[in-house]
mmCIF file of C-alpha atoms in Angstrom:
data_model
loop_
_atom_site.group_PDB
_atom_site.id
_atom_site.type_symbol
_atom_site.label_atom_id
_atom_site.label_comp_id
_atom_site.label_asym_id
_atom_site.label_seq_id
_atom_site.Cartn_x
_atom_site.Cartn_y
_atom_site.Cartn_z
ATOM 1 C CA UNK A 1 68.003 102.709 115.256
ATOM 2 C CA UNK A 2 70.653 103.441 117.841
ATOM 3 C CA UNK A 3 71.437 106.717 119.543
ATOM 4 C CA UNK A 4 74.680 107.134 121.500
ATOM 5 C CA UNK A 5 75.210 109.842 124.069
ATOM 6 C CA UNK A 6 78.343 111.289 125.612
ATOM 7 C CA UNK A 7 76.554 114.198 127.260
ATOM 8 C CA UNK A 8 75.827 114.369 130.975
ATOM 9 C CA UNK A 9 73.320 111.766 131.990
ATOM 10 C CA UNK A 10 69.961 112.606 133.555
ATOM 11 C CA UNK A 11 68.887 113.210 137.110
ATOM 12 C CA UNK A 12 66.703 111.162 139.409
ATOM 13 C CA UNK A 13 63.112 110.491 138.324
ATOM 14 C CA UNK A 14 61.752 110.624 141.861
ATOM 15 C CA UNK A 15 60.336 114.154 141.735
ATOM 16 C CA UNK A 16 60.417 115.217 138.091
ATOM 17 C CA UNK A 17 61.786 114.463 134.645
ATOM 18 C CA UNK A 18 62.786 118.019 133.893
ATOM 19 C CA UNK A 19 66.531 117.329 133.398
ATOM 20 C CA UNK A 20 66.347 113.907 131.779
ATOM 21 C CA UNK A 21 67.196 113.393 128.135
ATOM 22 C CA UNK A 22 64.018 112.693 126.110
ATOM 23 C CA UNK A 23 63.791 111.053 122.688
ATOM 24 C CA UNK A 24 60.900 110.885 120.257
ATOM 25 C CA UNK A 25 60.251 107.624 118.432
ATOM 26 C CA UNK A 26 57.583 106.939 115.818
ATOM 27 C CA UNK A 27 56.821 103.238 115.172
ATOM 28 C CA UNK A 28 54.262 100.429 114.997
ATOM 29 C CA UNK A 29 55.779 97.643 117.137
ATOM 30 C CA UNK A 30 58.873 98.132 119.285
ATOM 31 C CA UNK A 31 61.353 96.623 121.674
ATOM 32 C CA UNK A 32 63.391 99.212 123.522
ATOM 33 C CA UNK A 33 66.871 98.592 124.887
ATOM 34 C CA UNK A 34 69.128 100.835 126.931
ATOM 35 C CA UNK A 35 72.606 99.351 126.429
ATOM 36 C CA UNK A 36 75.700 100.717 128.099
ATOM 37 C CA UNK A 37 78.133 100.593 125.143
ATOM 38 C CA UNK A 38 79.503 97.064 125.621
ATOM 39 C CA UNK A 39 79.810 93.947 123.475
ATOM 40 C CA UNK A 40 78.397 90.494 124.207
ATOM 41 C CA UNK A 41 81.949 89.225 123.936
ATOM 42 C CA UNK A 42 82.857 91.199 127.061
ATOM 43 C CA UNK A 43 80.789 88.973 129.361
ATOM 44 C CA UNK A 44 83.557 88.443 131.908
ATOM 45 C CA UNK A 45 84.077 92.200 132.152
ATOM 46 C CA UNK A 46 80.309 92.613 132.407
ATOM 47 C CA UNK A 47 80.082 90.164 135.280
ATOM 48 C CA UNK A 48 82.792 91.934 137.267
ATOM 49 C CA UNK A 49 81.310 95.356 136.539
ATOM 50 C CA UNK A 50 77.796 94.207 137.440
ATOM 51 C CA UNK A 51 78.936 92.939 140.838
ATOM 52 C CA UNK A 52 80.360 96.375 141.683
ATOM 53 C CA UNK A 53 77.972 98.566 139.716
ATOM 54 C CA UNK A 54 76.213 101.269 141.742
ATOM 55 C CA UNK A 55 74.591 103.001 138.772
ATOM 56 C CA UNK A 56 70.857 102.283 138.501
ATOM 57 C CA UNK A 57 69.485 102.994 135.026
ATOM 58 C CA UNK A 58 66.181 102.674 133.255
ATOM 59 C CA UNK A 59 64.073 103.949 130.361
ATOM 60 C CA UNK A 60 60.481 105.186 130.652
ATOM 61 C CA UNK A 61 58.020 105.165 127.742
ATOM 62 C CA UNK A 62 55.262 107.789 127.428
ATOM 63 C CA UNK A 63 52.498 107.937 124.816
ATOM 64 C CA UNK A 64 52.767 111.528 123.582
ATOM 65 C CA UNK A 65 52.740 113.686 120.501
ATOM 66 C CA UNK A 66 56.539 113.598 120.622
ATOM 67 C CA UNK A 67 56.900 116.416 123.132
ATOM 68 C CA UNK A 68 59.080 116.635 126.245
ATOM 69 C CA UNK A 69 57.831 114.983 129.442
ATOM 70 C CA UNK A 70 58.304 116.761 132.778
ATOM 71 C CA UNK A 71 56.452 114.611 135.327
ATOM 72 C CA UNK A 72 57.158 110.929 136.059
ATOM 73 C CA UNK A 73 53.524 109.825 136.361
ATOM 74 C CA UNK A 74 51.312 108.335 133.635
ATOM 75 C CA UNK A 75 54.075 106.375 131.890
ATOM 76 C CA UNK A 76 52.949 103.717 129.422
ATOM 77 C CA UNK A 77 55.952 101.700 130.549
ATOM 78 C CA UNK A 78 57.561 102.748 133.821
ATOM 79 C CA UNK A 79 61.061 101.362 133.751
ATOM 80 C CA UNK A 80 62.498 99.461 136.694
ATOM 81 C CA UNK A 81 65.762 100.950 137.905
ATOM 82 C CA UNK A 82 68.424 98.234 137.968
ATOM 83 C CA UNK A 83 72.199 98.244 138.403
ATOM 84 C CA UNK A 84 72.776 96.202 135.279
ATOM 85 C CA UNK A 85 74.620 97.556 132.265
ATOM 86 C CA UNK A 86 71.773 96.325 130.057
ATOM 87 C CA UNK A 87 68.125 97.317 130.433
ATOM 88 C CA UNK A 88 65.273 96.181 128.190
ATOM 89 C CA UNK A 89 61.673 97.408 128.049
ATOM 90 C CA UNK A 90 58.972 96.100 125.756
ATOM 91 C CA UNK A 91 55.789 97.761 124.537
ATOM 92 C CA UNK A 92 53.064 95.336 123.480
ATOM 93 C CA UNK A 93 49.857 95.859 121.582
ATOM 94 C CA UNK A 94 50.823 98.982 119.664
ATOM 95 C CA UNK A 95 48.009 99.737 117.221
ATOM 96 C CA UNK A 96 48.576 100.200 113.534
ATOM 97 C CA UNK A 97 49.181 103.589 112.008
ATOM 98 C CA UNK A 98 51.563 106.356 112.906
ATOM 99 C CA UNK A 99 52.284 106.300 116.640
ATOM 100 C CA UNK A 100 54.499 108.668 118.597
ATOM 101 C CA UNK A 101 56.150 108.058 121.968
ATOM 102 C CA UNK A 102 58.630 109.830 124.184
ATOM 103 C CA UNK A 103 61.429 107.771 125.727
ATOM 104 C CA UNK A 104 63.164 109.090 128.843
ATOM 105 C CA UNK A 105 66.543 107.617 129.806
ATOM 106 C CA UNK A 106 67.229 108.036 133.502
ATOM 107 C CA UNK A 107 69.456 107.204 136.418
ATOM 108 C CA UNK A 108 67.861 106.614 139.811
ATOM 109 C CA UNK A 109 70.161 109.176 141.423
ATOM 110 C CA UNK A 110 72.562 111.572 139.739
ATOM 111 C CA UNK A 111 75.872 110.373 141.201
ATOM 112 C CA UNK A 112 78.057 110.229 138.089
ATOM 113 C CA UNK A 113 77.907 111.007 134.398
ATOM 114 C CA UNK A 114 77.820 107.856 132.283
ATOM 115 C CA UNK A 115 77.731 107.114 128.560
ATOM 116 C CA UNK A 116 74.924 105.048 127.094
ATOM 117 C CA UNK A 117 73.437 103.837 123.823
ATOM 118 C CA UNK A 118 69.683 103.778 123.276
ATOM 119 C CA UNK A 119 68.520 101.217 120.709
ATOM 120 C CA UNK A 120 64.996 100.686 119.395
ATOM 121 C CA UNK A 121 63.983 97.520 117.516
ATOM 122 C CA UNK A 122 60.821 97.392 115.446
ATOM 123 C CA UNK A 123 59.030 95.277 112.855
ATOM 124 C CA UNK A 124 58.220 98.481 110.964
ATOM 125 C CA UNK A 125 60.035 101.627 109.890
ATOM 126 C CA UNK A 126 60.820 103.917 112.834
ATOM 127 C CA UNK A 127 62.321 107.361 113.353
ATOM 128 C CA UNK A 128 64.291 108.063 116.533
ATOM 129 C CA UNK A 129 65.588 111.514 117.412
ATOM 130 C CA UNK A 130 66.130 113.735 120.466
ATOM 131 C CA UNK A 131 63.092 115.807 121.422
ATOM 132 C CA UNK A 132 63.599 119.306 120.087
ATOM 133 C CA UNK A 133 63.853 122.276 122.404
ATOM 134 C CA UNK A 134 62.564 125.502 120.894
ATOM 135 C CA UNK A 135 63.514 127.609 123.925
ATOM 136 C CA UNK A 136 66.084 129.786 122.188
ATOM 137 C CA UNK A 137 66.045 132.244 125.086
ATOM 138 C CA UNK A 138 66.309 131.156 128.716
ATOM 139 C CA UNK A 139 66.629 132.890 132.046
ATOM 140 C CA UNK A 140 66.615 131.855 135.697
ATOM 141 C CA UNK A 141 65.707 134.022 138.665
ATOM 142 C CA UNK A 142 66.675 132.978 142.186
ATOM 143 C CA UNK A 143 64.509 134.468 144.907
ATOM 144 C CA UNK A 144 62.837 133.443 148.154
ATOM 145 C CA UNK A 145 59.651 133.425 150.173
ATOM 146 C CA UNK A 146 60.205 135.324 153.419
ATOM 147 C CA UNK A 147 57.981 135.840 156.418
ATOM 148 C CA UNK A 148 56.725 138.998 154.702
ATOM 149 C CA UNK A 149 56.150 137.400 151.252
ATOM 150 C CA UNK A 150 55.120 133.771 151.906
ATOM 151 C CA UNK A 151 51.441 134.385 151.222
ATOM 152 C CA UNK A 152 50.338 130.917 150.158
ATOM 153 C CA UNK A 153 47.951 130.031 147.337
ATOM 154 C CA UNK A 154 44.761 131.833 146.280
ATOM 155 C CA UNK A 155 42.776 129.835 148.855
ATOM 156 C CA UNK A 156 44.166 132.386 151.303
ATOM 157 C CA UNK A 157 42.983 135.733 149.829
ATOM 158 C CA UNK A 158 44.075 137.658 152.895
ATOM 159 C CA UNK A 159 47.750 136.850 152.314
ATOM 160 C CA UNK A 160 47.950 135.801 148.638
ATOM 161 C CA UNK A 161 48.798 139.342 147.525
ATOM 162 C CA UNK A 162 51.985 139.293 149.588
ATOM 163 C CA UNK A 163 53.639 136.717 147.304
ATOM 164 C CA UNK A 164 56.589 137.672 145.082
ATOM 165 C CA UNK A 165 55.560 138.809 141.615
ATOM 166 C CA UNK A 166 57.547 139.020 138.367
ATOM 167 C CA UNK A 167 56.748 140.904 135.185
ATOM 168 C CA UNK A 168 57.387 138.879 132.021
ATOM 169 C CA UNK A 169 57.355 140.800 128.747
ATOM 170 C CA UNK A 170 57.240 138.787 125.534
ATOM 171 C CA UNK A 171 58.778 140.636 122.592
ATOM 172 C CA UNK A 172 57.284 138.501 119.841
ATOM 173 C CA UNK A 173 57.219 140.258 116.476
ATOM 174 C CA UNK A 174 56.061 138.273 113.452
ATOM 175 C CA UNK A 175 54.970 135.263 115.517
ATOM 176 C CA UNK A 176 53.734 134.367 118.968
ATOM 177 C CA UNK A 177 55.974 132.697 121.536
ATOM 178 C CA UNK A 178 56.114 129.223 123.027
ATOM 179 C CA UNK A 179 56.945 129.348 126.729
ATOM 180 C CA UNK A 180 58.103 126.809 129.296
ATOM 181 C CA UNK A 181 57.959 128.147 132.863
ATOM 182 C CA UNK A 182 59.364 126.082 135.726
ATOM 183 C CA UNK A 183 59.268 126.683 139.457
ATOM 184 C CA UNK A 184 61.733 124.843 141.698
ATOM 185 C CA UNK A 185 61.397 125.083 145.474
ATOM 186 C CA UNK A 186 62.074 123.141 148.669
ATOM 187 C CA UNK A 187 60.960 119.546 148.159
ATOM 188 C CA UNK A 188 58.961 119.577 151.400
ATOM 189 C CA UNK A 189 56.694 122.362 150.086
ATOM 190 C CA UNK A 190 53.874 122.036 147.582
ATOM 191 C CA UNK A 191 54.532 124.791 145.029
ATOM 192 C CA UNK A 192 52.726 126.327 142.081
ATOM 193 C CA UNK A 193 52.319 129.576 140.188
ATOM 194 C CA UNK A 194 49.896 131.589 138.132
ATOM 195 C CA UNK A 195 50.484 133.802 135.106
ATOM 196 C CA UNK A 196 48.140 136.726 134.519
ATOM 197 C CA UNK A 197 48.022 139.342 131.753
ATOM 198 C CA UNK A 198 49.013 142.917 132.430
ATOM 199 C CA UNK A 199 45.890 145.094 131.964
ATOM 200 C CA UNK A 200 47.760 147.407 129.574
ATOM 201 C CA UNK A 201 48.450 144.557 127.081
ATOM 202 C CA UNK A 202 45.238 143.940 125.082
ATOM 203 C CA UNK A 203 46.510 140.815 123.295
ATOM 204 C CA UNK A 204 47.753 139.399 126.592
ATOM 205 C CA UNK A 205 44.349 140.085 128.147
ATOM 206 C CA UNK A 206 42.725 138.100 125.329
ATOM 207 C CA UNK A 207 45.151 135.223 126.016
ATOM 208 C CA UNK A 208 43.932 135.143 129.611
ATOM 209 C CA UNK A 209 45.264 133.728 132.869
ATOM 210 C CA UNK A 210 46.822 130.306 133.381
ATOM 211 C CA UNK A 211 48.147 128.240 136.276
ATOM 212 C CA UNK A 212 50.669 125.447 136.717
ATOM 213 C CA UNK A 213 47.868 123.143 137.814
ATOM 214 C CA UNK A 214 47.889 121.042 140.954
ATOM 215 C CA UNK A 215 50.465 122.024 143.547
ATOM 216 C CA UNK A 216 53.408 119.616 143.561
ATOM 217 C CA UNK A 217 56.233 119.061 146.006
ATOM 218 C CA UNK A 218 59.405 120.888 144.993
ATOM 219 C CA UNK A 219 58.723 121.375 141.281
ATOM 220 C CA UNK A 220 56.040 122.366 138.790
ATOM 221 C CA UNK A 221 55.989 123.397 135.147
ATOM 222 C CA UNK A 222 53.664 125.088 132.655
ATOM 223 C CA UNK A 223 53.994 124.952 128.865
ATOM 224 C CA UNK A 224 52.179 127.636 126.892
ATOM 225 C CA UNK A 225 51.839 127.736 123.114
ATOM 226 C CA UNK A 226 51.265 130.760 120.880
ATOM 227 C CA UNK A 227 51.611 133.341 123.611
ATOM 228 C CA UNK A 228 51.036 136.808 122.104
ATOM 229 C CA UNK A 229 53.389 139.717 122.673
ATOM 230 C CA UNK A 230 52.716 141.664 125.820
ATOM 231 C CA UNK A 231 53.343 141.748 129.540
ATOM 232 C CA UNK A 232 52.312 139.155 132.098
ATOM 233 C CA UNK A 233 52.618 138.746 135.861
ATOM 234 C CA UNK A 234 54.035 135.473 137.212
ATOM 235 C CA UNK A 235 53.208 134.790 140.871
ATOM 236 C CA UNK A 236 55.050 131.815 142.442
ATOM 237 C CA UNK A 237 53.559 130.505 145.685
ATOM 238 C CA UNK A 238 53.602 127.689 148.181
ATOM 239 C CA UNK A 239 50.269 126.053 148.923
ATOM 240 C CA UNK A 240 50.250 127.018 152.589
ATOM 241 C CA UNK A 241 51.130 130.551 153.732
ATOM 242 C CA UNK A 242 54.127 131.068 155.973
ATOM 243 C CA UNK A 243 56.332 128.531 154.164
ATOM 244 C CA UNK A 244 59.655 130.360 153.849
ATOM 245 C CA UNK A 245 62.609 129.332 151.715
ATOM 246 C CA UNK A 246 64.383 129.819 148.371
ATOM 247 C CA UNK A 247 62.965 129.161 144.921
ATOM 248 C CA UNK A 248 64.125 129.310 141.304
ATOM 249 C CA UNK A 249 61.905 130.578 138.493
ATOM 250 C CA UNK A 250 63.179 129.310 135.128
ATOM 251 C CA UNK A 251 61.717 130.610 131.856
ATOM 252 C CA UNK A 252 62.387 129.370 128.343
ATOM 253 C CA UNK A 253 60.955 131.032 125.240
ATOM 254 C CA UNK A 254 61.106 130.713 121.476
ATOM 255 C CA UNK A 255 61.125 134.531 121.252
ATOM 256 C CA UNK A 256 63.034 137.263 123.021
ATOM 257 C CA UNK A 257 61.651 138.217 126.429
ATOM 258 C CA UNK A 258 62.548 140.159 129.557
ATOM 259 C CA UNK A 259 61.604 139.413 133.145
ATOM 260 C CA UNK A 260 62.008 141.499 136.267
ATOM 261 C CA UNK A 261 60.678 141.725 139.798
ATOM 262 C CA UNK A 262 57.302 143.425 140.087
ATOM 263 C CA UNK A 263 56.998 143.141 143.875
#
């Protein structure tokens, strides 16, 4: 199957895969090609374009349940970024039965928008489609850590309480919500966040507290499934206290929500 794109192409894969375009493929044996909408009969044009091509492209393959991938590590096939108009990646030894993978098409650096065609070849029936995004509602908050609010992580209990805090209220009615929360900060800082239930929301209290996991430079993300209606506190932090600078808190939800400063 082939999938052509004329949307904006993805960002660099150095720090995260949050803005890259993911695809879900289900197959038994595959050969994956990322082909830049040309014909083999255009070889002379290819040769001239290759000599002057400054666009480095690749495709990464992740063994998943078909969901979106945010971090560049743990790829089954980590594509090599080359300035060719044709990139091929091969996955060997795929076991029998239904298998699901996420393919991420990426440029090394986001310099220009380019068109591309993603083709997957297989000895068995396959299904290729863009990874769905169930975040019907999205909001971004731009804020900052200042000298007064850069409290660092929970390893520093004396200053942790100074960190900015935001109140997220999920207005789920007949169903619970799926959330994707992203924190973007200065790349030189290790950042992370926690989400804690508001004591006045009994269902939220049952859902409990969660964190974004290990602190990561410049970006981290947390996906939560079946989040019950209620209010939650989101606390974004740097690992070390005293690290000042701007940050962006981005929230996507399958249900209506509101978010406001609770500091």
